[in-house]
Amino acid sequence: MRNNILNRLCAVLIAVLVGSSAMAQVQVTSKIDSLQMLIGQQTKIRLEVTLNKSQKAIFPEFNDSVPVAEGIELVEKEKMDTAYLNDGTRMRLTQNYIITAWDSALYSIPEMVVKVGNQEYKTNRLVLKVLSIPVDTLHPEKFFGPKPTMVVPFSWDDWAGIFYVSLLLIVVVVIIAYLFINFKQNKPIIRRIKVEPKIPAHQKAMAQIQSIKNVDASVDSKDYFTKLTDVIREYIKERYNFSALEMTSGEIIAKLTEMHDDKALDELRDLFMTADLVKFAKYEVVIDENDKNLVNAVKYINETKIEETLEDTKPKVIIVEETKTKKSKYFMLAAMVVLAALSAAGLCYIIYIIYNLYN
């Protein structure tokens, strides 16, 4: 009988000790930053719960229907802060409530209830004194009515960035639209090439002969006749379309005879013969022969030239159509993507500047 009583007493004592140790594992405290404040000011209630890492705490929720206290308004519930203790086995949870009040009074903030597992824990009561704003009733002349709305003067510096970015944005949008239309329609690329008319062979030859006239043949006859025959060879090459520059004088005469072009051929033969004698046989010519050969060259060019029509002397415009290749399409698509990104960035910049101007 005595043993049964002792066993029961031990069991009760163990239960009490276990329960008290479990309660000691959870600590709940609350404090307020300011014990007093003016109407409309804000203060903060700090609710701290220390518990084991494996435990979960449920903090009180406040709203219009469930106020912190009568006459006290909850402004904001901040994000909960968690700090780990004792090598991570325990943790401290801190929940901040920002509150305000709009009537001057002494407020009693009731106990807050935190639930950990199946157990509820209550905090201590808090007191908050809200003071009214002191008014100097002895000097009513110091009270002023509402001030009129101030008109902010226009400043170009504030809008310059928006203006220039907007202009750039319009240009970019037009380019995107142009690229998109061309990309969708798949029209060929049209190029207009202006071709200047080719200088006729006889005009080119006559211009070169004019420069040869200024050369003194008596000083260097070989150089004089070399230049003169080179002009004629170049003219024959362009006029008759064969390689006169690479042929001998006899081969040129034979080729022209074969082509049945006998115009001024005797004069040309005399010119080539005199030039060959000067260049290879060191033949000395007199002034009259130089003039005669120059006249023969001019006569041959005038008798064999092809007259150009007025239409042939006008510049021509050649229109070339090219189909778009895959490479050009990819380039257009990439250009549109880049320009679209620039447009989005410009639009965001404009919105950001306007927001800062009005806020």
PDB file of N, CA and C in Angstrom, residues 51-127:
ATOM      1  N   LEU A  51      11.930  29.519 -29.424  1.00  0.00           N
ATOM      2  CA  LEU A  51      11.436  28.140 -29.347  1.00  0.00           C
ATOM      3  C   LEU A  51      12.434  27.223 -30.030  1.00  0.00           C
ATOM      4  N   ASN A  52      12.176  25.911 -29.905  1.00  0.00           N
ATOM      5  CA  ASN A  52      13.030  24.930 -30.559  1.00  0.00           C
ATOM      6  C   ASN A  52      12.834  24.994 -32.079  1.00  0.00           C
ATOM      7  N   LYS A  53      13.850  24.550 -32.771  1.00  0.00           N
ATOM      8  CA  LYS A  53      13.800  24.613 -34.239  1.00  0.00           C
ATOM      9  C   LYS A  53      12.666  23.779 -34.799  1.00  0.00           C
ATOM     10  N   SER A  54      12.328  22.682 -34.137  1.00  0.00           N
ATOM     11  CA  SER A  54      11.294  21.777 -34.644  1.00  0.00           C
ATOM     12  C   SER A  54       9.882  22.292 -34.380  1.00  0.00           C
ATOM     13  N   GLN A  55       9.729  23.317 -33.546  1.00  0.00           N
ATOM     14  CA  GLN A  55       8.410  23.825 -33.208  1.00  0.00           C
ATOM     15  C   GLN A  55       7.972  24.914 -34.194  1.00  0.00           C
ATOM     16  N   LYS A  56       6.659  25.109 -34.266  1.00  0.00           N
ATOM     17  CA  LYS A  56       6.066  26.082 -35.171  1.00  0.00           C
ATOM     18  C   LYS A  56       5.183  27.035 -34.386  1.00  0.00           C
ATOM     19  N   ALA A  57       5.360  28.336 -34.658  1.00  0.00           N
ATOM     20  CA  ALA A  57       4.591  29.353 -33.934  1.00  0.00           C
ATOM     21  C   ALA A  57       3.594  30.023 -34.857  1.00  0.00           C
ATOM     22  N   ILE A  58       2.405  30.318 -34.331  1.00  0.00           N
ATOM     23  CA  ILE A  58       1.373  31.046 -35.064  1.00  0.00           C
ATOM     24  C   ILE A  58       1.166  32.384 -34.376  1.00  0.00           C
ATOM     25  N   PHE A  59       1.474  33.474 -35.087  1.00  0.00           N
ATOM     26  CA  PHE A  59       1.389  34.815 -34.523  1.00  0.00           C
ATOM     27  C   PHE A  59      -0.025  35.390 -34.720  1.00  0.00           C
ATOM     28  N   PRO A  60      -0.401  36.340 -33.881  1.00  0.00           N
ATOM     29  CA  PRO A  60      -1.730  36.939 -34.021  1.00  0.00           C
ATOM     30  C   PRO A  60      -1.846  37.782 -35.291  1.00  0.00           C
ATOM     31  N   GLU A  61      -3.047  37.777 -35.854  1.00  0.00           N
ATOM     32  CA  GLU A  61      -3.328  38.571 -37.037  1.00  0.00           C
ATOM     33  C   GLU A  61      -4.283  39.699 -36.656  1.00  0.00           C
ATOM     34  N   PHE A  62      -3.974  40.926 -37.136  1.00  0.00           N
ATOM     35  CA  PHE A  62      -4.809  42.083 -36.836  1.00  0.00           C
ATOM     36  C   PHE A  62      -5.317  42.701 -38.135  1.00  0.00           C
ATOM     37  N   ASN A  63      -6.542  43.212 -38.091  1.00  0.00           N
ATOM     38  CA  ASN A  63      -7.137  43.911 -39.227  1.00  0.00           C
ATOM     39  C   ASN A  63      -8.186  44.883 -38.701  1.00  0.00           C
ATOM     40  N   ASP A  64      -9.036  45.385 -39.595  1.00  0.00           N
ATOM     41  CA  ASP A  64     -10.054  46.360 -39.163  1.00  0.00           C
ATOM     42  C   ASP A  64     -11.046  45.750 -38.184  1.00  0.00           C
ATOM     43  N   SER A  65     -11.382  44.467 -38.402  1.00  0.00           N
ATOM     44  CA  SER A  65     -12.344  43.826 -37.506  1.00  0.00           C
ATOM     45  C   SER A  65     -11.682  43.304 -36.227  1.00  0.00           C
ATOM     46  N   VAL A  66     -10.392  43.017 -36.288  1.00  0.00           N
ATOM     47  CA  VAL A  66      -9.642  42.543 -35.100  1.00  0.00           C
ATOM     48  C   VAL A  66      -8.495  43.527 -34.877  1.00  0.00           C
ATOM     49  N   PRO A  67      -8.738  44.653 -34.198  1.00  0.00           N
ATOM     50  CA  PRO A  67      -7.687  45.668 -34.013  1.00  0.00           C
ATOM     51  C   PRO A  67      -6.679  45.243 -32.951  1.00  0.00           C
ATOM     52  N   VAL A  68      -5.532  45.927 -32.984  1.00  0.00           N
ATOM     53  CA  VAL A  68      -4.527  45.690 -31.947  1.00  0.00           C
ATOM     54  C   VAL A  68      -5.098  46.058 -30.585  1.00  0.00           C
ATOM     55  N   ALA A  69      -5.786  47.181 -30.539  1.00  0.00           N
ATOM     56  CA  ALA A  69      -6.496  47.643 -29.332  1.00  0.00           C
ATOM     57  C   ALA A  69      -7.532  48.663 -29.788  1.00  0.00           C
ATOM     58  N   GLU A  70      -8.459  48.951 -28.984  1.00  0.00           N
ATOM     59  CA  GLU A  70      -9.504  49.906 -29.320  1.00  0.00           C
ATOM     60  C   GLU A  70      -8.879  51.295 -29.533  1.00  0.00           C
ATOM     61  N   GLY A  71      -9.069  51.838 -30.759  1.00  0.00           N
ATOM     62  CA  GLY A  71      -8.526  53.156 -31.063  1.00  0.00           C
ATOM     63  C   GLY A  71      -7.141  53.126 -31.690  1.00  0.00           C
ATOM     64  N   ILE A  72      -6.511  51.965 -31.766  1.00  0.00           N
ATOM     65  CA  ILE A  72      -5.178  51.829 -32.366  1.00  0.00           C
ATOM     66  C   ILE A  72      -5.322  51.132 -33.720  1.00  0.00           C
ATOM     67  N   GLU A  73      -4.677  51.703 -34.727  1.00  0.00           N
ATOM     68  CA  GLU A  73      -4.799  51.206 -36.109  1.00  0.00           C
ATOM     69  C   GLU A  73      -3.491  50.552 -36.532  1.00  0.00           C
ATOM     70  N   LEU A  74      -3.615  49.376 -37.167  1.00  0.00           N
ATOM     71  CA  LEU A  74      -2.437  48.687 -37.689  1.00  0.00           C
ATOM     72  C   LEU A  74      -2.089  49.290 -39.060  1.00  0.00           C
ATOM     73  N   VAL A  75      -0.880  49.823 -39.181  1.00  0.00           N
ATOM     74  CA  VAL A  75      -0.424  50.414 -40.449  1.00  0.00           C
ATOM     75  C   VAL A  75       0.193  49.359 -41.351  1.00  0.00           C
ATOM     76  N   GLU A  76       1.070  48.545 -40.767  1.00  0.00           N
ATOM     77  CA  GLU A  76       1.779  47.558 -41.587  1.00  0.00           C
ATOM     78  C   GLU A  76       2.285  46.431 -40.705  1.00  0.00           C
ATOM     79  N   LYS A  77       2.242  45.225 -41.270  1.00  0.00           N
ATOM     80  CA  LYS A  77       2.854  44.069 -40.629  1.00  0.00           C
ATOM     81  C   LYS A  77       4.112  43.728 -41.418  1.00  0.00           C
ATOM     82  N   GLU A  78       5.273  43.903 -40.768  1.00  0.00           N
ATOM     83  CA  GLU A  78       6.525  43.692 -41.480  1.00  0.00           C
ATOM     84  C   GLU A  78       6.821  42.205 -41.654  1.00  0.00           C
ATOM     85  N   LYS A  79       7.791  41.945 -42.517  1.00  0.00           N
ATOM     86  CA  LYS A  79       8.202  40.566 -42.747  1.00  0.00           C
ATOM     87  C   LYS A  79       8.896  40.015 -41.505  1.00  0.00           C
ATOM     88  N   MET A  80       8.574  38.770 -41.162  1.00  0.00           N
ATOM     89  CA  MET A  80       9.124  38.145 -39.950  1.00  0.00           C
ATOM     90  C   MET A  80      10.617  37.911 -40.094  1.00  0.00           C
ATOM     91  N   ASP A  81      11.345  38.169 -39.005  1.00  0.00           N
ATOM     92  CA  ASP A  81      12.782  37.954 -38.979  1.00  0.00           C
ATOM     93  C   ASP A  81      13.089  36.713 -38.162  1.00  0.00           C
ATOM     94  N   THR A  82      13.999  35.856 -38.672  1.00  0.00           N
ATOM     95  CA  THR A  82      14.347  34.603 -37.997  1.00  0.00           C
ATOM     96  C   THR A  82      15.830  34.595 -37.677  1.00  0.00           C
ATOM     97  N   ALA A  83      16.171  34.291 -36.398  1.00  0.00           N
ATOM     98  CA  ALA A  83      17.563  34.184 -35.963  1.00  0.00           C
ATOM     99  C   ALA A  83      17.747  32.841 -35.256  1.00  0.00           C
ATOM    100  N   TYR A  84      18.820  32.107 -35.639  1.00  0.00           N
ATOM    101  CA  TYR A  84      19.054  30.783 -35.053  1.00  0.00           C
ATOM    102  C   TYR A  84      20.026  30.892 -33.881  1.00  0.00           C
ATOM    103  N   LEU A  85      19.716  30.102 -32.807  1.00  0.00           N
ATOM    104  CA  LEU A  85      20.493  30.121 -31.570  1.00  0.00           C
ATOM    105  C   LEU A  85      20.974  28.724 -31.247  1.00  0.00           C
ATOM    106  N   ASN A  86      21.968  28.658 -30.344  1.00  0.00           N
ATOM    107  CA  ASN A  86      22.476  27.378 -29.822  1.00  0.00           C
ATOM    108  C   ASN A  86      22.831  26.416 -30.952  1.00  0.00           C
ATOM    109  N   ASP A  87      23.674  26.885 -31.837  1.00  0.00           N
ATOM    110  CA  ASP A  87      24.143  26.053 -32.959  1.00  0.00           C
ATOM    111  C   ASP A  87      22.994  25.562 -33.830  1.00  0.00           C
ATOM    112  N   GLY A  88      21.958  26.366 -33.950  1.00  0.00           N
ATOM    113  CA  GLY A  88      20.853  26.024 -34.825  1.00  0.00           C
ATOM    114  C   GLY A  88      19.784  25.149 -34.223  1.00  0.00           C
ATOM    115  N   THR A  89      19.897  24.816 -32.928  1.00  0.00           N
ATOM    116  CA  THR A  89      18.874  23.953 -32.307  1.00  0.00           C
ATOM    117  C   THR A  89      17.641  24.757 -31.902  1.00  0.00           C
ATOM    118  N   ARG A  90      17.830  26.056 -31.661  1.00  0.00           N
ATOM    119  CA  ARG A  90      16.711  26.909 -31.284  1.00  0.00           C
ATOM    120  C   ARG A  90      16.695  28.140 -32.204  1.00  0.00           C
ATOM    121  N   MET A  91      15.562  28.836 -32.199  1.00  0.00           N
ATOM    122  CA  MET A  91      15.455  30.016 -33.049  1.00  0.00           C
ATOM    123  C   MET A  91      14.591  31.071 -32.379  1.00  0.00           C
ATOM    124  N   ARG A  92      14.856  32.332 -32.781  1.00  0.00           N
ATOM    125  CA  ARG A  92      14.086  33.461 -32.258  1.00  0.00           C
ATOM    126  C   ARG A  92      13.345  34.107 -33.432  1.00  0.00           C
ATOM    127  N   LEU A  93      12.021  34.152 -33.362  1.00  0.00           N
ATOM    128  CA  LEU A  93      11.181  34.755 -34.386  1.00  0.00           C
ATOM    129  C   LEU A  93      10.751  36.136 -33.914  1.00  0.00           C
ATOM    130  N   THR A  94      10.965  37.138 -34.747  1.00  0.00           N
ATOM    131  CA  THR A  94      10.597  38.510 -34.399  1.00  0.00           C
ATOM    132  C   THR A  94       9.588  39.031 -35.415  1.00  0.00           C
ATOM    133  N   GLN A  95       8.432  39.421 -34.908  1.00  0.00           N
ATOM    134  CA  GLN A  95       7.387  39.981 -35.774  1.00  0.00           C
ATOM    135  C   GLN A  95       7.109  41.416 -35.334  1.00  0.00           C
ATOM    136  N   ASN A  96       7.249  42.360 -36.271  1.00  0.00           N
ATOM    137  CA  ASN A  96       7.024  43.770 -35.982  1.00  0.00           C
ATOM    138  C   ASN A  96       5.679  44.232 -36.541  1.00  0.00           C
ATOM    139  N   TYR A  97       4.950  44.983 -35.687  1.00  0.00           N
ATOM    140  CA  TYR A  97       3.681  45.573 -36.094  1.00  0.00           C
ATOM    141  C   TYR A  97       3.820  47.095 -35.988  1.00  0.00           C
ATOM    142  N   ILE A  98       3.602  47.802 -37.103  1.00  0.00           N
ATOM    143  CA  ILE A  98       3.649  49.265 -37.087  1.00  0.00           C
ATOM    144  C   ILE A  98       2.230  49.776 -36.827  1.00  0.00           C
ATOM    145  N   ILE A  99       2.078  50.604 -35.789  1.00  0.00           N
ATOM    146  CA  ILE A  99       0.748  51.065 -35.390  1.00  0.00           C
ATOM    147  C   ILE A  99       0.706  52.591 -35.334  1.00  0.00           C
ATOM    148  N   THR A 100      -0.502  53.129 -35.319  1.00  0.00           N
ATOM    149  CA  THR A 100      -0.724  54.571 -35.167  1.00  0.00           C
ATOM    150  C   THR A 100      -2.059  54.787 -34.478  1.00  0.00           C
ATOM    151  N   ALA A 101      -2.302  56.026 -34.058  1.00  0.00           N
ATOM    152  CA  ALA A 101      -3.574  56.378 -33.409  1.00  0.00           C
ATOM    153  C   ALA A 101      -3.931  57.811 -33.772  1.00  0.00           C
ATOM    154  N   TRP A 102      -5.257  58.105 -33.809  1.00  0.00           N
ATOM    155  CA  TRP A 102      -5.727  59.409 -34.280  1.00  0.00           C
ATOM    156  C   TRP A 102      -6.498  60.176 -33.205  1.00  0.00           C
ATOM    157  N   ASP A 103      -6.480  59.662 -31.993  1.00  0.00           N
ATOM    158  CA  ASP A 103      -7.097  60.355 -30.856  1.00  0.00           C
ATOM    159  C   ASP A 103      -6.105  60.374 -29.714  1.00  0.00           C
ATOM    160  N   SER A 104      -6.058  61.496 -29.020  1.00  0.00           N
ATOM    161  CA  SER A 104      -5.153  61.582 -27.871  1.00  0.00           C
ATOM    162  C   SER A 104      -5.790  60.850 -26.693  1.00  0.00           C
ATOM    163  N   ALA A 105      -5.040  59.909 -26.129  1.00  0.00           N
ATOM    164  CA  ALA A 105      -5.556  59.111 -25.003  1.00  0.00           C
ATOM    165  C   ALA A 105      -4.417  58.231 -24.503  1.00  0.00           C
ATOM    166  N   LEU A 106      -4.678  57.567 -23.383  1.00  0.00           N
ATOM    167  CA  LEU A 106      -3.760  56.564 -22.843  1.00  0.00           C
ATOM    168  C   LEU A 106      -4.334  55.209 -23.197  1.00  0.00           C
ATOM    169  N   TYR A 107      -3.667  54.488 -24.071  1.00  0.00           N
ATOM    170  CA  TYR A 107      -4.173  53.220 -24.583  1.00  0.00           C
ATOM    171  C   TYR A 107      -3.500  52.056 -23.862  1.00  0.00           C
ATOM    172  N   SER A 108      -4.322  51.067 -23.543  1.00  0.00           N
ATOM    173  CA  SER A 108      -3.808  49.824 -22.950  1.00  0.00           C
ATOM    174  C   SER A 108      -3.890  48.740 -24.024  1.00  0.00           C
ATOM    175  N   ILE A 109      -2.732  48.237 -24.432  1.00  0.00           N
ATOM    176  CA  ILE A 109      -2.684  47.186 -25.468  1.00  0.00           C
ATOM    177  C   ILE A 109      -2.755  45.850 -24.764  1.00  0.00           C
ATOM    178  N   PRO A 110      -3.794  45.069 -25.024  1.00  0.00           N
ATOM    179  CA  PRO A 110      -3.975  43.805 -24.303  1.00  0.00           C
ATOM    180  C   PRO A 110      -2.911  42.774 -24.649  1.00  0.00           C
ATOM    181  N   GLU A 111      -2.951  41.693 -23.907  1.00  0.00           N
ATOM    182  CA  GLU A 111      -1.997  40.598 -24.145  1.00  0.00           C
ATOM    183  C   GLU A 111      -2.201  40.021 -25.558  1.00  0.00           C
ATOM    184  N   MET A 112      -1.100  39.688 -26.167  1.00  0.00           N
ATOM    185  CA  MET A 112      -1.145  39.036 -27.467  1.00  0.00           C
ATOM    186  C   MET A 112      -0.927  37.548 -27.272  1.00  0.00           C
ATOM    187  N   VAL A 113      -1.635  36.752 -28.077  1.00  0.00           N
ATOM    188  CA  VAL A 113      -1.599  35.296 -27.909  1.00  0.00           C
ATOM    189  C   VAL A 113      -0.817  34.681 -29.063  1.00  0.00           C
ATOM    190  N   VAL A 114       0.212  33.902 -28.738  1.00  0.00           N
ATOM    191  CA  VAL A 114       0.998  33.164 -29.727  1.00  0.00           C
ATOM    192  C   VAL A 114       0.774  31.684 -29.462  1.00  0.00           C
ATOM    193  N   LYS A 115       0.452  30.956 -30.511  1.00  0.00           N
ATOM    194  CA  LYS A 115       0.178  29.533 -30.358  1.00  0.00           C
ATOM    195  C   LYS A 115       1.369  28.736 -30.879  1.00  0.00           C
ATOM    196  N   VAL A 116       1.934  27.866 -29.998  1.00  0.00           N
ATOM    197  CA  VAL A 116       3.039  26.992 -30.356  1.00  0.00           C
ATOM    198  C   VAL A 116       2.572  25.573 -30.130  1.00  0.00           C
ATOM    199  N   GLY A 117       2.419  24.810 -31.192  1.00  0.00           N
ATOM    200  CA  GLY A 117       1.849  23.478 -31.065  1.00  0.00           C
ATOM    201  C   GLY A 117       0.403  23.580 -30.587  1.00  0.00           C
ATOM    202  N   ASN A 118       0.063  22.903 -29.489  1.00  0.00           N
ATOM    203  CA  ASN A 118      -1.283  22.977 -28.913  1.00  0.00           C
ATOM    204  C   ASN A 118      -1.342  23.917 -27.722  1.00  0.00           C
ATOM    205  N   GLN A 119      -0.238  24.601 -27.452  1.00  0.00           N
ATOM    206  CA  GLN A 119      -0.143  25.455 -26.271  1.00  0.00           C
ATOM    207  C   GLN A 119      -0.216  26.926 -26.686  1.00  0.00           C
ATOM    208  N   GLU A 120      -0.954  27.727 -25.938  1.00  0.00           N
ATOM    209  CA  GLU A 120      -1.054  29.157 -26.167  1.00  0.00           C
ATOM    210  C   GLU A 120      -0.210  29.913 -25.152  1.00  0.00           C
ATOM    211  N   TYR A 121       0.497  30.932 -25.633  1.00  0.00           N
ATOM    212  CA  TYR A 121       1.366  31.726 -24.771  1.00  0.00           C
ATOM    213  C   TYR A 121       0.958  33.193 -24.921  1.00  0.00           C
ATOM    214  N   LYS A 122       0.834  33.861 -23.791  1.00  0.00           N
ATOM    215  CA  LYS A 122       0.402  35.256 -23.776  1.00  0.00           C
ATOM    216  C   LYS A 122       1.559  36.175 -23.446  1.00  0.00           C
ATOM    217  N   THR A 123       1.552  37.342 -24.100  1.00  0.00           N
ATOM    218  CA  THR A 123       2.581  38.347 -23.839  1.00  0.00           C
ATOM    219  C   THR A 123       2.133  39.254 -22.697  1.00  0.00           C
ATOM    220  N   ASN A 124       3.012  40.122 -22.271  1.00  0.00           N
ATOM    221  CA  ASN A 124       2.677  41.122 -21.254  1.00  0.00           C
ATOM    222  C   ASN A 124       1.857  42.250 -21.891  1.00  0.00           C
ATOM    223  N   ARG A 125       1.122  42.962 -21.080  1.00  0.00           N
ATOM    224  CA  ARG A 125       0.361  44.107 -21.566  1.00  0.00           C
ATOM    225  C   ARG A 125       1.300  45.270 -21.847  1.00  0.00           C
ATOM    226  N   LEU A 126       0.872  46.145 -22.806  1.00  0.00           N
ATOM    227  CA  LEU A 126       1.663  47.317 -23.153  1.00  0.00           C
ATOM    228  C   LEU A 126       0.800  48.568 -23.008  1.00  0.00           C
ATOM    229  N   VAL A 127       1.473  49.689 -22.816  1.00  0.00           N
ATOM    230  CA  VAL A 127       0.765  50.964 -22.646  1.00  0.00           C
ATOM    231  C   VAL A 127       1.341  51.958 -23.644  1.00  0.00           C
TER     232      VAL A 127
END
